[in-house]
PDB file of C-alpha atoms in Angstrom:
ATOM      1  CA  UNK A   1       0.000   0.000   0.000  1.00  0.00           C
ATOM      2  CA  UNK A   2       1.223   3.204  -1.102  1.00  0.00           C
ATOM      3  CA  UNK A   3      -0.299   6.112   0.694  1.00  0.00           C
ATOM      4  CA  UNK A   4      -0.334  10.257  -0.518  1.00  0.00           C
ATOM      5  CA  UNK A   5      -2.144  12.911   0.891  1.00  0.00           C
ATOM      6  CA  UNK A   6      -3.656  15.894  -1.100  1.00  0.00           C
ATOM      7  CA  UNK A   7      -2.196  19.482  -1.125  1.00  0.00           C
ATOM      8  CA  UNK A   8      -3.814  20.971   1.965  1.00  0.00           C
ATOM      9  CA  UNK A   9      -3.157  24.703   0.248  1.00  0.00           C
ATOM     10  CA  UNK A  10      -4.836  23.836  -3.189  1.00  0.00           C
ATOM     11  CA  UNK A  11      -7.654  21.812  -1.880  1.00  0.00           C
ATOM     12  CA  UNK A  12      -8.364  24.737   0.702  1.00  0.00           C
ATOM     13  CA  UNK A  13      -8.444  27.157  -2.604  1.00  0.00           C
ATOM     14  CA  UNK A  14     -10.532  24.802  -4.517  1.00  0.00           C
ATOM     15  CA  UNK A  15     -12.788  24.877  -1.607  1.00  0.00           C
ATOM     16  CA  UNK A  16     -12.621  28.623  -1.255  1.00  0.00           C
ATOM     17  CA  UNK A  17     -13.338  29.505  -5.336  1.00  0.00           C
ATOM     18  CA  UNK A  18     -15.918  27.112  -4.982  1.00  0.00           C
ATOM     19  CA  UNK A  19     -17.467  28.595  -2.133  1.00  0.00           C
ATOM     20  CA  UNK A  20     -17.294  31.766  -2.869  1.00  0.00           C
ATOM     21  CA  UNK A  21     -18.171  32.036  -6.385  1.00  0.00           C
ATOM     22  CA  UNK A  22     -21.934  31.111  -5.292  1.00  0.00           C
ATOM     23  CA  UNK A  23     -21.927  33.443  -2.324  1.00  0.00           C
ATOM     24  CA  UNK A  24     -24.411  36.580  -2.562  1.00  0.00           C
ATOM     25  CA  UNK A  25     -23.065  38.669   0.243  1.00  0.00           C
ATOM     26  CA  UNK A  26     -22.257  41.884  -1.221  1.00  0.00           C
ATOM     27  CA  UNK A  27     -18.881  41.736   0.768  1.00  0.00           C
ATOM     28  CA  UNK A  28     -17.835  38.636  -1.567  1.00  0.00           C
ATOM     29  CA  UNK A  29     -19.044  40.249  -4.612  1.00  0.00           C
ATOM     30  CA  UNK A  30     -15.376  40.086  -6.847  1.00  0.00           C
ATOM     31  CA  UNK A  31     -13.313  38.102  -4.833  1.00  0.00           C
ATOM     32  CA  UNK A  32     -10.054  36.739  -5.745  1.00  0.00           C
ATOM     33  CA  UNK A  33      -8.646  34.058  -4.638  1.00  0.00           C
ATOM     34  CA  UNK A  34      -5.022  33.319  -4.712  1.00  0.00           C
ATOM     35  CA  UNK A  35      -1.863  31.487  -2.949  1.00  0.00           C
ATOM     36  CA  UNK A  36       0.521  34.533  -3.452  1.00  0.00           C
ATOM     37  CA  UNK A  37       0.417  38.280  -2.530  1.00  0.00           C
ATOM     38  CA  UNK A  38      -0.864  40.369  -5.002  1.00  0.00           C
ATOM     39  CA  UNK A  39       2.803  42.002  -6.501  1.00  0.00           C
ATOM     40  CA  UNK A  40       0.995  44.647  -8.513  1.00  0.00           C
ATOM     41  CA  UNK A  41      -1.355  46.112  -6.617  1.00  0.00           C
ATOM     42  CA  UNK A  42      -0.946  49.897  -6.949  1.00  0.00           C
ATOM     43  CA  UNK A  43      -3.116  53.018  -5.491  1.00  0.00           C
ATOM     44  CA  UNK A  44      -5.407  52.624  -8.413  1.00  0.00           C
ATOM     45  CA  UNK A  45      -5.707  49.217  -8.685  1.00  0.00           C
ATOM     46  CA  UNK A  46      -5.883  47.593  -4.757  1.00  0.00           C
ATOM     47  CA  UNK A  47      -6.992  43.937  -6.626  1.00  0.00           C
ATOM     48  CA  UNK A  48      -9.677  44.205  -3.934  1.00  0.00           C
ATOM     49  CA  UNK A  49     -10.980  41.975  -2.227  1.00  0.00           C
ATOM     50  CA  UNK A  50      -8.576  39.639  -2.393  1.00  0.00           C
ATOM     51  CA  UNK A  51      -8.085  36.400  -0.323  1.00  0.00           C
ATOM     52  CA  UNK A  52      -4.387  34.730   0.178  1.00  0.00           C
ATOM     53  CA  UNK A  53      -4.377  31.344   0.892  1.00  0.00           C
ATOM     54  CA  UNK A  54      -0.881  29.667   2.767  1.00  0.00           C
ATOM     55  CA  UNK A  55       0.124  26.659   4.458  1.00  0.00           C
ATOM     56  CA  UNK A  56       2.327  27.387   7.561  1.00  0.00           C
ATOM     57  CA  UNK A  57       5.401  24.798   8.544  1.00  0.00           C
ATOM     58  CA  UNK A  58       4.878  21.240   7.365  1.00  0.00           C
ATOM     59  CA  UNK A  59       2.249  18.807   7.976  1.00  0.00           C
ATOM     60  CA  UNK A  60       2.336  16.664  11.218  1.00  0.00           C
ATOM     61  CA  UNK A  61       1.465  13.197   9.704  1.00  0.00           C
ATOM     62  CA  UNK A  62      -0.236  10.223  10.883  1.00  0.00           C
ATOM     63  CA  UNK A  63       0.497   7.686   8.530  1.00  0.00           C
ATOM     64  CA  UNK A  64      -0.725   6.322   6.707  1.00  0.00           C
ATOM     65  CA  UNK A  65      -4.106   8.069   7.679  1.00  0.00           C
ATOM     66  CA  UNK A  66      -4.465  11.645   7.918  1.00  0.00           C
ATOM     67  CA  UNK A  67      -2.037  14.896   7.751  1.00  0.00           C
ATOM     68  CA  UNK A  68      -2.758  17.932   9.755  1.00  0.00           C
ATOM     69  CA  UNK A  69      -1.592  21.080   8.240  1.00  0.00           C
ATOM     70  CA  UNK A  70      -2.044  24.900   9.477  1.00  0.00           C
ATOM     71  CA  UNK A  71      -3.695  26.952   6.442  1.00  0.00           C
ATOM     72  CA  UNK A  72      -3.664  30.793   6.940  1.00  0.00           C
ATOM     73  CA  UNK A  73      -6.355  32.924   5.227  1.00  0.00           C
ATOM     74  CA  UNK A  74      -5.631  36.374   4.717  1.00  0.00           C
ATOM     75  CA  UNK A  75      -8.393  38.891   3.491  1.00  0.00           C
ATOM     76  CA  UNK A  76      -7.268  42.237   2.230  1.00  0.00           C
ATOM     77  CA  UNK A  77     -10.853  44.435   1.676  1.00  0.00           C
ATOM     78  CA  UNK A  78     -11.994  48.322   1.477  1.00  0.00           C
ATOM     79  CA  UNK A  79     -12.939  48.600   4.984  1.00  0.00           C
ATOM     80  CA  UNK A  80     -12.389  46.246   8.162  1.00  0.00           C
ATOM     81  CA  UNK A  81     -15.583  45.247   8.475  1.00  0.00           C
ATOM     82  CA  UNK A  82     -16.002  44.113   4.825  1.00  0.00           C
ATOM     83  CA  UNK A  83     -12.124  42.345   5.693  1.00  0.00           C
ATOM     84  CA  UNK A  84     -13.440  40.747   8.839  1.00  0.00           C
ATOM     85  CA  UNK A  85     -16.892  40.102   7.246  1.00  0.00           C
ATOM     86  CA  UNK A  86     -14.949  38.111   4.324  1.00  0.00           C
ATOM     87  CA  UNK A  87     -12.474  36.421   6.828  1.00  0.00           C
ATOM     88  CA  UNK A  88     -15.859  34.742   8.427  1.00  0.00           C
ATOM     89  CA  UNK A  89     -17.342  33.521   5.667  1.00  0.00           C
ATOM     90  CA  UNK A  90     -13.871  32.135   4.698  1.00  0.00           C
ATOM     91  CA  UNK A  91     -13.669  30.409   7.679  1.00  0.00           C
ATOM     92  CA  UNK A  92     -17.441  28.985   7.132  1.00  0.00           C
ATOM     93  CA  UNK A  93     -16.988  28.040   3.502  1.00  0.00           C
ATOM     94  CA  UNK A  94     -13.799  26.025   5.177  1.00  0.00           C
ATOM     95  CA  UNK A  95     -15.291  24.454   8.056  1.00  0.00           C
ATOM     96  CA  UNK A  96     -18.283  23.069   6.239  1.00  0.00           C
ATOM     97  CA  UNK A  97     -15.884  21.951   3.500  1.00  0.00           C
ATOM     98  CA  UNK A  98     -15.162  18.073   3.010  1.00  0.00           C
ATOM     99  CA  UNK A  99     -14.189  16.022   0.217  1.00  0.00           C
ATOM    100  CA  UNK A 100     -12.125  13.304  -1.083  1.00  0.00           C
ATOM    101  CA  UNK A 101      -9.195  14.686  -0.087  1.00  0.00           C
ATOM    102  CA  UNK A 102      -9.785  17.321   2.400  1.00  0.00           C
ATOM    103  CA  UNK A 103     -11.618  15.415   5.368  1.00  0.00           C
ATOM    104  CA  UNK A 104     -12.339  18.654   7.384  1.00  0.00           C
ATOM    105  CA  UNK A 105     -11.016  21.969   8.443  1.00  0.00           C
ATOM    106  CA  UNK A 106     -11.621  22.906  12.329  1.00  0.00           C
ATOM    107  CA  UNK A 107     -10.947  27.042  13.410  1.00  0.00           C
ATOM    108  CA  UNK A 108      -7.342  27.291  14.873  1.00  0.00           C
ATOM    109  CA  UNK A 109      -7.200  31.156  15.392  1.00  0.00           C
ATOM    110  CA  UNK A 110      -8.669  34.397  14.586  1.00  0.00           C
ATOM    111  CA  UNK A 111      -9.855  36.180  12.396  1.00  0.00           C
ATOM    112  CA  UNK A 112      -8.286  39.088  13.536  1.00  0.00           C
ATOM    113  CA  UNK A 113      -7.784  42.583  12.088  1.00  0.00           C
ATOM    114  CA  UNK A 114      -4.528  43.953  10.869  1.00  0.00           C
ATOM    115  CA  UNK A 115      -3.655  47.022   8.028  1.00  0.00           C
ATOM    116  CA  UNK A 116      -1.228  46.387   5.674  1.00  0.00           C
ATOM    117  CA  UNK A 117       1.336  49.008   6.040  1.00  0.00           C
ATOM    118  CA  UNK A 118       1.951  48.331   1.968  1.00  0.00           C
ATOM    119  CA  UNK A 119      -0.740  50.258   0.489  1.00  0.00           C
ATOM    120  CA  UNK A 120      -2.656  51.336   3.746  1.00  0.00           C
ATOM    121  CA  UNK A 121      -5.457  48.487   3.423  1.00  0.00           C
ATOM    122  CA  UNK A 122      -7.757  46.789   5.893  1.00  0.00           C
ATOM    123  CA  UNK A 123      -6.645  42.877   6.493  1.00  0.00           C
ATOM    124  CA  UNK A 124      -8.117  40.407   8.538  1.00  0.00           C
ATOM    125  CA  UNK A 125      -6.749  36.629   8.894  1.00  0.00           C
ATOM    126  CA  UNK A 126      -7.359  33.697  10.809  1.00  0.00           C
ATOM    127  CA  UNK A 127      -5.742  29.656  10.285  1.00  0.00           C
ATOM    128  CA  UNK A 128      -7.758  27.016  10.559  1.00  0.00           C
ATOM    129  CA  UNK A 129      -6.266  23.375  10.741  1.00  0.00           C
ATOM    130  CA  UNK A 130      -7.040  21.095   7.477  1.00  0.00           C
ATOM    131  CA  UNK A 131      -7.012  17.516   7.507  1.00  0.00           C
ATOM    132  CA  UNK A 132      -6.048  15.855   4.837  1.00  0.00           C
ATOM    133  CA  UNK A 133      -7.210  12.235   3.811  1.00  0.00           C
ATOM    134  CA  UNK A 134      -4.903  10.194   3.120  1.00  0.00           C
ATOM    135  CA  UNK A 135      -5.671   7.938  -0.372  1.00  0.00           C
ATOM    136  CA  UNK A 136      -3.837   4.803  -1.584  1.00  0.00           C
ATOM    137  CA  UNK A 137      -2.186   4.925  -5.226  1.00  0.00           C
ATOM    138  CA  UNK A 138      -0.393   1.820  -5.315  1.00  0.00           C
ATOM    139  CA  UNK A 139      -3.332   0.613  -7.676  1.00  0.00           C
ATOM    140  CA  UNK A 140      -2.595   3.580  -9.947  1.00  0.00           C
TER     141      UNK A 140
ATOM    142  CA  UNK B   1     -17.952  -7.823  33.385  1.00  0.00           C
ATOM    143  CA  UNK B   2     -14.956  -5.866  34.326  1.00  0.00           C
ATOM    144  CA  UNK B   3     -14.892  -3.936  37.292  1.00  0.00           C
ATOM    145  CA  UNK B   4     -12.998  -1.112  36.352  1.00  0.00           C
ATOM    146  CA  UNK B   5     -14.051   2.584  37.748  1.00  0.00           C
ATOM    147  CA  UNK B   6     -12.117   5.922  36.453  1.00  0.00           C
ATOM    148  CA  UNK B   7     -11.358   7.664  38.734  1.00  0.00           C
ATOM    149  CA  UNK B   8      -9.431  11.267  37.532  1.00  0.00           C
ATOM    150  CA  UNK B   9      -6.913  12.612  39.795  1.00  0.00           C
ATOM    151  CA  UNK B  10      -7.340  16.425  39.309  1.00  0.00           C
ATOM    152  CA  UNK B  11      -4.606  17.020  42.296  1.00  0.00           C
ATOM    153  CA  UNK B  12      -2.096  14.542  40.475  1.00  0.00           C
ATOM    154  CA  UNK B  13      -2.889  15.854  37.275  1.00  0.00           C
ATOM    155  CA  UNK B  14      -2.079  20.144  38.689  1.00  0.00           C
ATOM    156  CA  UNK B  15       1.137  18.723  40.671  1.00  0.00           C
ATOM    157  CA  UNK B  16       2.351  17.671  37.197  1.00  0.00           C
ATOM    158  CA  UNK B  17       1.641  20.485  34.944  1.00  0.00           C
ATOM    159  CA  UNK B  18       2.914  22.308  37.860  1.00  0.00           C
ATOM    160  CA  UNK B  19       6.397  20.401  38.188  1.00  0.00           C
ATOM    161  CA  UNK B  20       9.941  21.662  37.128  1.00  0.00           C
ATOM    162  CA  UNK B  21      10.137  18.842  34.659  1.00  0.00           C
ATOM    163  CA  UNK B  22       7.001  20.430  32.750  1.00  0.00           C
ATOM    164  CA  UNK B  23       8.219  23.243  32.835  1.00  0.00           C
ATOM    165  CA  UNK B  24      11.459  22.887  31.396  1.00  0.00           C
ATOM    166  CA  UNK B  25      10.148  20.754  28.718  1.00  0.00           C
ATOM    167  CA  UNK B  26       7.572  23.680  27.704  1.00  0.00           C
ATOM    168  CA  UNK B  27      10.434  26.381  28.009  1.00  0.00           C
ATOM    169  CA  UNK B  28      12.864  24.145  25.611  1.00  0.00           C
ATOM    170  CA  UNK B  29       9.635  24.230  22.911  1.00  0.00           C
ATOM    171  CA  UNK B  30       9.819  28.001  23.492  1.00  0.00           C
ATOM    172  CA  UNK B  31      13.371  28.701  22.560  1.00  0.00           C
ATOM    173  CA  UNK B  32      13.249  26.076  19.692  1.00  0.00           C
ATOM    174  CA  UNK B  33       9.970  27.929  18.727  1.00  0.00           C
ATOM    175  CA  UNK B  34      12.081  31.831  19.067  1.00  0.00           C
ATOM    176  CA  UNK B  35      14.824  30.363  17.095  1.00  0.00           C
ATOM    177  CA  UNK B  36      12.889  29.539  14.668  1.00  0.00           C
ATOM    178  CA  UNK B  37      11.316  32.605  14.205  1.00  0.00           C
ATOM    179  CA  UNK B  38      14.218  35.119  14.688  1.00  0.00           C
ATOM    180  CA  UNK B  39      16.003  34.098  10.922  1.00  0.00           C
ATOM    181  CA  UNK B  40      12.263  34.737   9.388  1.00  0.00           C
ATOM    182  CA  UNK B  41      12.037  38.642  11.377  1.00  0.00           C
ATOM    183  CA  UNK B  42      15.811  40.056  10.778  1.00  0.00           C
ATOM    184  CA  UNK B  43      17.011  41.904  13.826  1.00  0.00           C
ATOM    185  CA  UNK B  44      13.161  42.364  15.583  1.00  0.00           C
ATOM    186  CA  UNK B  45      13.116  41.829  19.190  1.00  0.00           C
ATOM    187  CA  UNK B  46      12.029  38.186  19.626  1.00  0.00           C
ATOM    188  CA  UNK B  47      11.189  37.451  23.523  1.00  0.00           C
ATOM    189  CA  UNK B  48      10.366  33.960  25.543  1.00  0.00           C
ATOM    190  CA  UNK B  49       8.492  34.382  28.688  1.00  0.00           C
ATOM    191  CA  UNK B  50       7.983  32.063  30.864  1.00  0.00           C
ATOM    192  CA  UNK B  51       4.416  32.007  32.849  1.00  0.00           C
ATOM    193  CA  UNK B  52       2.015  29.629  35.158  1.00  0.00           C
ATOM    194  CA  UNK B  53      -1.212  29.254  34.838  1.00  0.00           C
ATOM    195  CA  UNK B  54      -3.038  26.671  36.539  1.00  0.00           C
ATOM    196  CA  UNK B  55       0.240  24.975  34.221  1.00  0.00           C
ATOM    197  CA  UNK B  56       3.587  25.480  33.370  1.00  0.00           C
ATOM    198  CA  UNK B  57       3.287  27.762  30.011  1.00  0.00           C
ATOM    199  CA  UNK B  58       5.679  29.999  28.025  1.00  0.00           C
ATOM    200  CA  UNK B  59       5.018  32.539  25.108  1.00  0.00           C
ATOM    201  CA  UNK B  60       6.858  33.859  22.326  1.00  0.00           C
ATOM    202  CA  UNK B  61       6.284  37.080  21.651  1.00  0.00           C
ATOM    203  CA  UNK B  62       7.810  39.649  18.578  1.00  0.00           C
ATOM    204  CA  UNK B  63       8.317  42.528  20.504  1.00  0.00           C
ATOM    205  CA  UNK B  64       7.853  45.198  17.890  1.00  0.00           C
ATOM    206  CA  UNK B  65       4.373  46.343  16.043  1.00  0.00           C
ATOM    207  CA  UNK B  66       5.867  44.855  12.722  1.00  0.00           C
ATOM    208  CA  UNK B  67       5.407  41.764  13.828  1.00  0.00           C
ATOM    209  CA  UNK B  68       1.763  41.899  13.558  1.00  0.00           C
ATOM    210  CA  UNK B  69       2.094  42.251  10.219  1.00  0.00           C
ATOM    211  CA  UNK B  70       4.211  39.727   9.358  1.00  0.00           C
ATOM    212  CA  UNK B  71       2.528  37.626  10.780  1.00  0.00           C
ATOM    213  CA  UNK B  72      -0.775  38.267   9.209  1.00  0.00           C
ATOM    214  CA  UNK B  73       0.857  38.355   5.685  1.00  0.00           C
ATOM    215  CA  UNK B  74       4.092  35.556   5.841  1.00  0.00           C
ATOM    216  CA  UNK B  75       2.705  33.754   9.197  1.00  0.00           C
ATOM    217  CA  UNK B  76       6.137  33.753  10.745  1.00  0.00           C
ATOM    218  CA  UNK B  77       4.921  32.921  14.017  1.00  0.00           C
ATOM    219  CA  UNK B  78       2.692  29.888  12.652  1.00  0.00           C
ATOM    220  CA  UNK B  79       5.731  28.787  10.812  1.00  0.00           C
ATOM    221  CA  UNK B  80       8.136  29.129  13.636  1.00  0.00           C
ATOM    222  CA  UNK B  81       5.570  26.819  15.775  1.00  0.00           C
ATOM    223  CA  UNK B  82       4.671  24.311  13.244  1.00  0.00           C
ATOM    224  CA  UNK B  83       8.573  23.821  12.296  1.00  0.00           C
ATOM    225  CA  UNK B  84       8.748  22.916  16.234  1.00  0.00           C
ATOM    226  CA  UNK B  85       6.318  20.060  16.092  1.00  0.00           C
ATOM    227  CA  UNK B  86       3.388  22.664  17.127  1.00  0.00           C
ATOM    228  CA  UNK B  87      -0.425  22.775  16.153  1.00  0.00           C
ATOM    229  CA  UNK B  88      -1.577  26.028  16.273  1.00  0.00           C
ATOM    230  CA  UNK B  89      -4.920  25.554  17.660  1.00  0.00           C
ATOM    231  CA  UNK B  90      -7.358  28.324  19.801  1.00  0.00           C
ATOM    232  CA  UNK B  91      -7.009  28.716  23.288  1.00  0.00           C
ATOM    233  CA  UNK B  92      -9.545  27.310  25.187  1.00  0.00           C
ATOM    234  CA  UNK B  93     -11.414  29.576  27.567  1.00  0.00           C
TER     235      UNK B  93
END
């Protein structure tokens, strides 16, 4: 038996795009989502809102059964209470988010508020801890 | 059928969290934790202070309002844990 888990960072954006492209709150109305930092944002075009998906450190593995990996979800928005508005229903969309690969996501920290010194915009971000399935590919 | 009754020693359970031996293993994870985090913030101020609770506990703390921010945007602190065998996980009130 060979044993693999998923990507914890692109099955959490999956989940996110997925989510979020349905959602009607105003607040999630042109979302991005991405796994890097938006390098060119300017004054007249913030990219907003924009959600940053990372995975912090490696994944603590129980093999051959599930790895446990720390996702951080950073919202950059027009005001904090769209950012912090956004960072919730991020953190929904993930905790009621299971598939084949990702088995769950439980809330770690946050969200909490921050401004991005780069650009003077409202943040808020929060991790939540993903579990990945584990999936055997020996059969492949 | 068994016989067996749980009983759970709070007392023996406090005396250990309490003990030196917890709380030098806890302070070790600390500085493993800080020096893991001072290559990813350059020269900021990156203090380990040791506390009790109703436990032995320790935080890591960068001591300057940049860190904030590098944390929300590179998660240096989440790194710096998770690199030490940590899961970040909320603190239970």
């Amino acid at each position: 038996m060979i044993v693999v888990f998923g990507d914890a960072r692109s099955e959490t954006v999956a989940a996110l795009k997925s989510g979020l492209a349905t959602a009607t709150q105003p607040y999630a109305a042109g979302v991005t989502v991405g796994e890097r930092i938006p390098s060119l944002r300017s004054a007249d075009d913030p990219q907003l809102p924009y959600v940053l998906v990372a995975v912090d450190g490696t994944p603590g593995v129980k093999y051959p059964i599930v790895a446990y990996s720390t996702v951080r979800v950073v919202v950059w928005h027009t005001n904090p209470d769209r950012a912090n508005d956004l960072a919730q229903l991020c953190q929904g969309v993930l905790c009621s988010s299971s598939g084949d690969r990702l088995a769950h996501c439980a809330p770690a920290t946050g969200p909490i508020p921050a401004v991005d010194p780069d650009g003077d915009i409202d943040m808020s971000w929060f991790t939540v801890t993903a579990s990945m399935r584990g999936s055997d590919v020996s059969a492949d | 059928m068994s016989s067996f009754v749980f009983k759970r020693d709070s007392k023996g359970i406090a005396e250990i969290l309490l003990s030196d031996d917890v709380a030098e293993a806890v302070d070790a994870l600390a500085e493993t934790v800080a020096a893991n985090l001072r290559p990813m913030v350059r020269n900021l101020p990156v203090v380990v202070e040791s506390y009790t609770t109703d436990r032995k506990a320790a935080k890591v703390t960068i001591a300057d309002v940049q860190g904030m921010i590098l944390q929300a945007k590179h998660g240096v602190l989440t790194q710096a844990a998770a690199s030490a065998g940590l899961t970040v996980k909320a603190k239970r009130r």
